[in-house]
Amino acid sequence: MKANDTEWPEMRLHPVGMVRNDISKPMMVANDDDLELRERIEKVRENRDKVRNTVSELLLEPEMAELLEGVEDFSHILVIYWPHLVPPERRKLKKVHPMGRKDLPIRGIFSACSPARPNPILITAVRLLERNGTVLRVQGLDAVDGSPILDIKPYVRSYMGVENPVVADWMEKINKELEDDPAAEDVSS
């Protein structure tokens, strides 16, 4: 492989562990969804809330025990994992409507949160609840059961935090829709 006239060696990744939880299918998939917007947002909101409360176990290989020393000193960690249910043909997508929504502008994969990527490596910041040997209990991981774990890092706000990030208008629209509470709307009319 060549990039900028640099020869890259072949890269091989080996899982360090596996995710165990009750999430059987990904929240977002790269396909057409004909649900109406209101139903879709409600379903996405429901799934997001479920994921936020889901407790997962990260089952690491026994030889990873030494690498975990001190991880329990952190309240949050980053879990880097491979979305193993994304079929290879979906990894060739170059552009998508974010969240499959036709009302949003089509964008390149690198500007979307789609799991369909050339190298589908996903990262989630999660709350670390407990460490028991090579098993970590975490809350808020959006990986499906059986997902291979590629790496774990501590979440360090001073290192990873960004001041005043700017996001695309369409992403702000999604965030606002997800945060709007339909129960708080005026029902007197």
PDB file of C-alpha atoms in Angstrom:
ATOM      1  CA  MET A   1       0.000   0.000   0.000  1.00  0.00           C
ATOM      2  CA  LYS A   2       1.253   3.492  -0.822  1.00  0.00           C
ATOM      3  CA  ALA A   3       0.257   6.757   0.788  1.00  0.00           C
ATOM      4  CA  ASN A   4       2.240   9.912   0.175  1.00  0.00           C
ATOM      5  CA  ASP A   5       5.038   7.827  -1.369  1.00  0.00           C
ATOM      6  CA  THR A   6       5.450   5.878   1.869  1.00  0.00           C
ATOM      7  CA  GLU A   7       5.498   2.097   1.825  1.00  0.00           C
ATOM      8  CA  TRP A   8       3.279   0.739   4.578  1.00  0.00           C
ATOM      9  CA  PRO A   9       3.815  -2.700   6.046  1.00  0.00           C
ATOM     10  CA  GLU A  10       0.917  -5.102   6.216  1.00  0.00           C
ATOM     11  CA  MET A  11      -1.022  -4.456   9.407  1.00  0.00           C
ATOM     12  CA  ARG A  12      -2.462  -7.253  11.493  1.00  0.00           C
ATOM     13  CA  LEU A  13      -4.728  -6.793  14.466  1.00  0.00           C
ATOM     14  CA  HIS A  14      -5.376  -9.436  17.078  1.00  0.00           C
ATOM     15  CA  PRO A  15      -8.254  -9.081  19.521  1.00  0.00           C
ATOM     16  CA  VAL A  16      -7.293  -8.702  23.167  1.00  0.00           C
ATOM     17  CA  GLY A  17     -10.729  -9.828  24.303  1.00  0.00           C
ATOM     18  CA  MET A  18     -14.441  -9.939  23.583  1.00  0.00           C
ATOM     19  CA  VAL A  19     -17.584  -8.040  24.589  1.00  0.00           C
ATOM     20  CA  ARG A  20     -20.384  -9.803  26.464  1.00  0.00           C
ATOM     21  CA  ASN A  21     -23.757  -8.072  26.845  1.00  0.00           C
ATOM     22  CA  ASP A  22     -27.387  -8.332  25.778  1.00  0.00           C
ATOM     23  CA  ILE A  23     -27.104  -6.149  22.656  1.00  0.00           C
ATOM     24  CA  SER A  24     -27.766  -8.533  19.776  1.00  0.00           C
ATOM     25  CA  LYS A  25     -27.779  -6.130  16.840  1.00  0.00           C
ATOM     26  CA  PRO A  26     -26.113  -2.782  16.135  1.00  0.00           C
ATOM     27  CA  MET A  27     -28.052   0.419  16.741  1.00  0.00           C
ATOM     28  CA  MET A  28     -26.956   1.792  13.366  1.00  0.00           C
ATOM     29  CA  VAL A  29     -26.561  -0.197  10.164  1.00  0.00           C
ATOM     30  CA  ALA A  30     -25.621   0.904   6.686  1.00  0.00           C
ATOM     31  CA  ASN A  31     -28.838   0.263   4.788  1.00  0.00           C
ATOM     32  CA  ASP A  32     -32.041   2.026   3.742  1.00  0.00           C
ATOM     33  CA  ASP A  33     -34.633   2.527   6.448  1.00  0.00           C
ATOM     34  CA  ASP A  34     -38.134   3.520   5.400  1.00  0.00           C
ATOM     35  CA  LEU A  35     -39.433   4.404   8.880  1.00  0.00           C
ATOM     36  CA  GLU A  36     -40.918   7.841   9.230  1.00  0.00           C
ATOM     37  CA  LEU A  37     -38.766  10.420  10.944  1.00  0.00           C
ATOM     38  CA  ARG A  38     -40.775  10.572  14.193  1.00  0.00           C
ATOM     39  CA  GLU A  39     -40.702   6.804  14.623  1.00  0.00           C
ATOM     40  CA  ARG A  40     -37.051   6.675  13.751  1.00  0.00           C
ATOM     41  CA  ILE A  41     -35.997   9.366  16.207  1.00  0.00           C
ATOM     42  CA  GLU A  42     -38.059   7.740  18.956  1.00  0.00           C
ATOM     43  CA  LYS A  43     -36.447   4.380  18.228  1.00  0.00           C
ATOM     44  CA  VAL A  44     -32.936   5.864  18.096  1.00  0.00           C
ATOM     45  CA  ARG A  45     -33.598   7.719  21.370  1.00  0.00           C
ATOM     46  CA  GLU A  46     -34.876   4.494  22.963  1.00  0.00           C
ATOM     47  CA  ASN A  47     -31.815   2.534  21.770  1.00  0.00           C
ATOM     48  CA  ARG A  48     -29.456   5.282  22.926  1.00  0.00           C
ATOM     49  CA  ASP A  49     -31.025   5.251  26.391  1.00  0.00           C
ATOM     50  CA  LYS A  50     -30.801   1.451  26.525  1.00  0.00           C
ATOM     51  CA  VAL A  51     -27.113   1.542  25.583  1.00  0.00           C
ATOM     52  CA  ARG A  52     -26.376   4.226  28.189  1.00  0.00           C
ATOM     53  CA  ASN A  53     -27.713   1.873  30.868  1.00  0.00           C
ATOM     54  CA  THR A  54     -26.365  -1.407  29.496  1.00  0.00           C
ATOM     55  CA  VAL A  55     -23.682  -3.107  31.558  1.00  0.00           C
ATOM     56  CA  SER A  56     -21.193  -5.060  29.470  1.00  0.00           C
ATOM     57  CA  GLU A  57     -18.378  -7.369  30.435  1.00  0.00           C
ATOM     58  CA  LEU A  58     -15.085  -7.048  28.618  1.00  0.00           C
ATOM     59  CA  LEU A  59     -13.542 -10.511  28.734  1.00  0.00           C
ATOM     60  CA  LEU A  60      -9.843 -10.045  28.130  1.00  0.00           C
ATOM     61  CA  GLU A  61      -7.404 -12.812  27.340  1.00  0.00           C
ATOM     62  CA  PRO A  62      -5.502 -14.118  30.406  1.00  0.00           C
ATOM     63  CA  GLU A  63      -2.190 -12.832  29.046  1.00  0.00           C
ATOM     64  CA  MET A  64      -3.627  -9.290  29.234  1.00  0.00           C
ATOM     65  CA  ALA A  65      -3.767  -9.301  33.067  1.00  0.00           C
ATOM     66  CA  GLU A  66      -0.516  -7.369  33.454  1.00  0.00           C
ATOM     67  CA  LEU A  67      -1.633  -4.762  30.925  1.00  0.00           C
ATOM     68  CA  LEU A  68      -4.705  -4.015  33.057  1.00  0.00           C
ATOM     69  CA  GLU A  69      -2.768  -3.083  36.200  1.00  0.00           C
ATOM     70  CA  GLY A  70      -3.969   0.347  37.354  1.00  0.00           C
ATOM     71  CA  VAL A  71      -6.947   0.612  35.002  1.00  0.00           C
ATOM     72  CA  GLU A  72      -9.300   0.571  38.007  1.00  0.00           C
ATOM     73  CA  ASP A  73      -7.849   3.966  39.032  1.00  0.00           C
ATOM     74  CA  PHE A  74      -9.900   5.544  36.217  1.00  0.00           C
ATOM     75  CA  SER A  75     -13.643   6.176  36.193  1.00  0.00           C
ATOM     76  CA  HIS A  76     -13.863   5.959  32.387  1.00  0.00           C
ATOM     77  CA  ILE A  77     -12.022   4.093  29.664  1.00  0.00           C
ATOM     78  CA  LEU A  78     -12.026   4.049  25.870  1.00  0.00           C
ATOM     79  CA  VAL A  79     -12.952   0.720  24.321  1.00  0.00           C
ATOM     80  CA  ILE A  80     -11.659   0.246  20.787  1.00  0.00           C
ATOM     81  CA  TYR A  81     -13.468  -2.583  19.038  1.00  0.00           C
ATOM     82  CA  TRP A  82     -14.230  -4.151  15.661  1.00  0.00           C
ATOM     83  CA  PRO A  83     -17.885  -4.152  14.527  1.00  0.00           C
ATOM     84  CA  HIS A  84     -17.761  -7.751  13.342  1.00  0.00           C
ATOM     85  CA  LEU A  85     -21.330  -7.745  11.990  1.00  0.00           C
ATOM     86  CA  VAL A  86     -20.561  -5.141   9.296  1.00  0.00           C
ATOM     87  CA  PRO A  87     -20.345  -7.143   6.051  1.00  0.00           C
ATOM     88  CA  PRO A  88     -17.246  -6.538   3.887  1.00  0.00           C
ATOM     89  CA  GLU A  89     -19.316  -5.080   1.014  1.00  0.00           C
ATOM     90  CA  ARG A  90     -20.582  -2.338   3.366  1.00  0.00           C
ATOM     91  CA  ARG A  91     -16.982  -1.334   4.102  1.00  0.00           C
ATOM     92  CA  LYS A  92     -16.712  -0.072   0.525  1.00  0.00           C
ATOM     93  CA  LEU A  93     -19.297   2.676   0.988  1.00  0.00           C
ATOM     94  CA  LYS A  94     -17.820   6.089   0.299  1.00  0.00           C
ATOM     95  CA  LYS A  95     -20.801   8.318   1.076  1.00  0.00           C
ATOM     96  CA  VAL A  96     -23.931   7.975   3.182  1.00  0.00           C
ATOM     97  CA  HIS A  97     -26.902   9.940   4.386  1.00  0.00           C
ATOM     98  CA  PRO A  98     -26.081  10.239   8.127  1.00  0.00           C
ATOM     99  CA  MET A  99     -28.209   7.724  10.075  1.00  0.00           C
ATOM    100  CA  GLY A 100     -29.742   6.691   6.741  1.00  0.00           C
ATOM    101  CA  ARG A 101     -31.856   9.848   6.758  1.00  0.00           C
ATOM    102  CA  LYS A 102     -32.620  11.173   3.290  1.00  0.00           C
ATOM    103  CA  ASP A 103     -33.454  14.617   4.749  1.00  0.00           C
ATOM    104  CA  LEU A 104     -29.784  15.053   5.693  1.00  0.00           C
ATOM    105  CA  PRO A 105     -27.083  15.827   3.133  1.00  0.00           C
ATOM    106  CA  ILE A 106     -25.059  12.935   1.777  1.00  0.00           C
ATOM    107  CA  ARG A 107     -21.581  12.985   3.317  1.00  0.00           C
ATOM    108  CA  GLY A 108     -18.304  11.108   3.070  1.00  0.00           C
ATOM    109  CA  ILE A 109     -17.852   8.220   5.489  1.00  0.00           C
ATOM    110  CA  PHE A 110     -15.057  10.054   7.338  1.00  0.00           C
ATOM    111  CA  SER A 111     -17.487  12.845   8.277  1.00  0.00           C
ATOM    112  CA  ALA A 112     -20.181  10.457   9.532  1.00  0.00           C
ATOM    113  CA  CYS A 113     -20.453   8.141  12.530  1.00  0.00           C
ATOM    114  CA  SER A 114     -21.355   5.190  10.326  1.00  0.00           C
ATOM    115  CA  PRO A 115     -19.988   1.788  11.370  1.00  0.00           C
ATOM    116  CA  ALA A 116     -19.444   1.058   7.642  1.00  0.00           C
ATOM    117  CA  ARG A 117     -15.877   2.269   7.214  1.00  0.00           C
ATOM    118  CA  PRO A 118     -12.828   1.101   5.221  1.00  0.00           C
ATOM    119  CA  ASN A 119     -11.331  -0.062   8.532  1.00  0.00           C
ATOM    120  CA  PRO A 120     -14.367  -0.422  10.783  1.00  0.00           C
ATOM    121  CA  ILE A 121     -12.684   0.421  14.051  1.00  0.00           C
ATOM    122  CA  LEU A 122     -15.075   1.952  16.570  1.00  0.00           C
ATOM    123  CA  ILE A 123     -14.317   3.744  19.835  1.00  0.00           C
ATOM    124  CA  THR A 124     -16.635   4.353  22.776  1.00  0.00           C
ATOM    125  CA  ALA A 125     -15.945   6.108  26.076  1.00  0.00           C
ATOM    126  CA  VAL A 126     -17.549   4.089  28.882  1.00  0.00           C
ATOM    127  CA  ARG A 127     -17.831   4.153  32.671  1.00  0.00           C
ATOM    128  CA  LEU A 128     -15.622   1.527  34.300  1.00  0.00           C
ATOM    129  CA  LEU A 129     -17.683  -0.097  37.051  1.00  0.00           C
ATOM    130  CA  GLU A 130     -15.391  -2.875  38.204  1.00  0.00           C
ATOM    131  CA  ARG A 131     -12.308  -4.919  37.422  1.00  0.00           C
ATOM    132  CA  ASN A 132     -12.156  -8.563  38.421  1.00  0.00           C
ATOM    133  CA  GLY A 133      -8.961 -10.109  37.087  1.00  0.00           C
ATOM    134  CA  THR A 134      -9.183  -9.858  33.311  1.00  0.00           C
ATOM    135  CA  VAL A 135     -12.897  -9.025  33.298  1.00  0.00           C
ATOM    136  CA  LEU A 136     -13.969  -5.386  33.186  1.00  0.00           C
ATOM    137  CA  ARG A 137     -17.584  -4.409  33.848  1.00  0.00           C
ATOM    138  CA  VAL A 138     -18.467  -1.211  31.991  1.00  0.00           C
ATOM    139  CA  GLN A 139     -21.580   0.874  31.369  1.00  0.00           C
ATOM    140  CA  GLY A 140     -22.533   2.595  28.117  1.00  0.00           C
ATOM    141  CA  LEU A 141     -20.778   0.449  25.503  1.00  0.00           C
ATOM    142  CA  ASP A 142     -22.621   0.333  22.169  1.00  0.00           C
ATOM    143  CA  ALA A 143     -20.832  -2.779  20.874  1.00  0.00           C
ATOM    144  CA  VAL A 144     -22.891  -5.881  20.185  1.00  0.00           C
ATOM    145  CA  ASP A 145     -22.344  -9.136  22.029  1.00  0.00           C
ATOM    146  CA  GLY A 146     -19.283 -10.962  20.723  1.00  0.00           C
ATOM    147  CA  SER A 147     -17.521  -7.886  19.321  1.00  0.00           C
ATOM    148  CA  PRO A 148     -13.739  -8.316  19.328  1.00  0.00           C
ATOM    149  CA  ILE A 149     -11.911  -5.791  21.525  1.00  0.00           C
ATOM    150  CA  LEU A 150      -8.810  -4.340  19.869  1.00  0.00           C
ATOM    151  CA  ASP A 151      -7.542  -2.094  22.665  1.00  0.00           C
ATOM    152  CA  ILE A 152      -8.437  -0.286  25.881  1.00  0.00           C
ATOM    153  CA  LYS A 153      -7.147   3.110  26.988  1.00  0.00           C
ATOM    154  CA  PRO A 154      -7.886   5.300  29.992  1.00  0.00           C
ATOM    155  CA  TYR A 155     -10.079   8.305  29.291  1.00  0.00           C
ATOM    156  CA  VAL A 156      -8.068  11.393  30.240  1.00  0.00           C
ATOM    157  CA  ARG A 157     -10.062  14.612  29.911  1.00  0.00           C
ATOM    158  CA  SER A 158      -7.046  16.932  29.899  1.00  0.00           C
ATOM    159  CA  TYR A 159      -5.465  14.922  27.095  1.00  0.00           C
ATOM    160  CA  MET A 160      -8.548  14.082  25.023  1.00  0.00           C
ATOM    161  CA  GLY A 161     -10.857  16.987  25.746  1.00  0.00           C
ATOM    162  CA  VAL A 162     -11.384  19.616  23.076  1.00  0.00           C
ATOM    163  CA  GLU A 163     -12.365  23.189  23.831  1.00  0.00           C
ATOM    164  CA  ASN A 164     -15.303  24.581  21.868  1.00  0.00           C
ATOM    165  CA  PRO A 165     -15.590  21.887  19.199  1.00  0.00           C
ATOM    166  CA  VAL A 166     -17.520  22.831  16.063  1.00  0.00           C
ATOM    167  CA  VAL A 167     -19.784  20.223  14.496  1.00  0.00           C
ATOM    168  CA  ALA A 168     -21.745  20.234  11.255  1.00  0.00           C
ATOM    169  CA  ASP A 169     -25.221  21.796  11.272  1.00  0.00           C
ATOM    170  CA  TRP A 170     -26.801  18.457  10.312  1.00  0.00           C
ATOM    171  CA  MET A 171     -25.135  16.788  13.329  1.00  0.00           C
ATOM    172  CA  GLU A 172     -26.440  19.560  15.604  1.00  0.00           C
ATOM    173  CA  LYS A 173     -29.911  18.853  14.180  1.00  0.00           C
ATOM    174  CA  ILE A 174     -29.583  15.152  15.043  1.00  0.00           C
ATOM    175  CA  ASN A 175     -28.315  15.953  18.542  1.00  0.00           C
ATOM    176  CA  LYS A 176     -31.191  18.371  19.178  1.00  0.00           C
ATOM    177  CA  GLU A 177     -33.764  15.836  17.979  1.00  0.00           C
ATOM    178  CA  LEU A 178     -32.263  13.156  20.200  1.00  0.00           C
ATOM    179  CA  GLU A 179     -32.230  15.435  23.232  1.00  0.00           C
ATOM    180  CA  ASP A 180     -35.769  16.795  22.747  1.00  0.00           C
ATOM    181  CA  ASP A 181     -38.049  15.087  25.252  1.00  0.00           C
ATOM    182  CA  PRO A 182     -41.436  14.391  23.644  1.00  0.00           C
ATOM    183  CA  ALA A 183     -42.961  13.910  27.111  1.00  0.00           C
ATOM    184  CA  ALA A 184     -42.155  17.557  27.862  1.00  0.00           C
ATOM    185  CA  GLU A 185     -44.133  18.831  24.844  1.00  0.00           C
ATOM    186  CA  ASP A 186     -47.415  20.680  25.469  1.00  0.00           C
ATOM    187  CA  VAL A 187     -50.205  18.100  25.225  1.00  0.00           C
ATOM    188  CA  SER A 188     -53.066  20.535  25.953  1.00  0.00           C
ATOM    189  CA  SER A 189     -53.755  21.295  22.288  1.00  0.00           C
TER     190      SER A 189
END
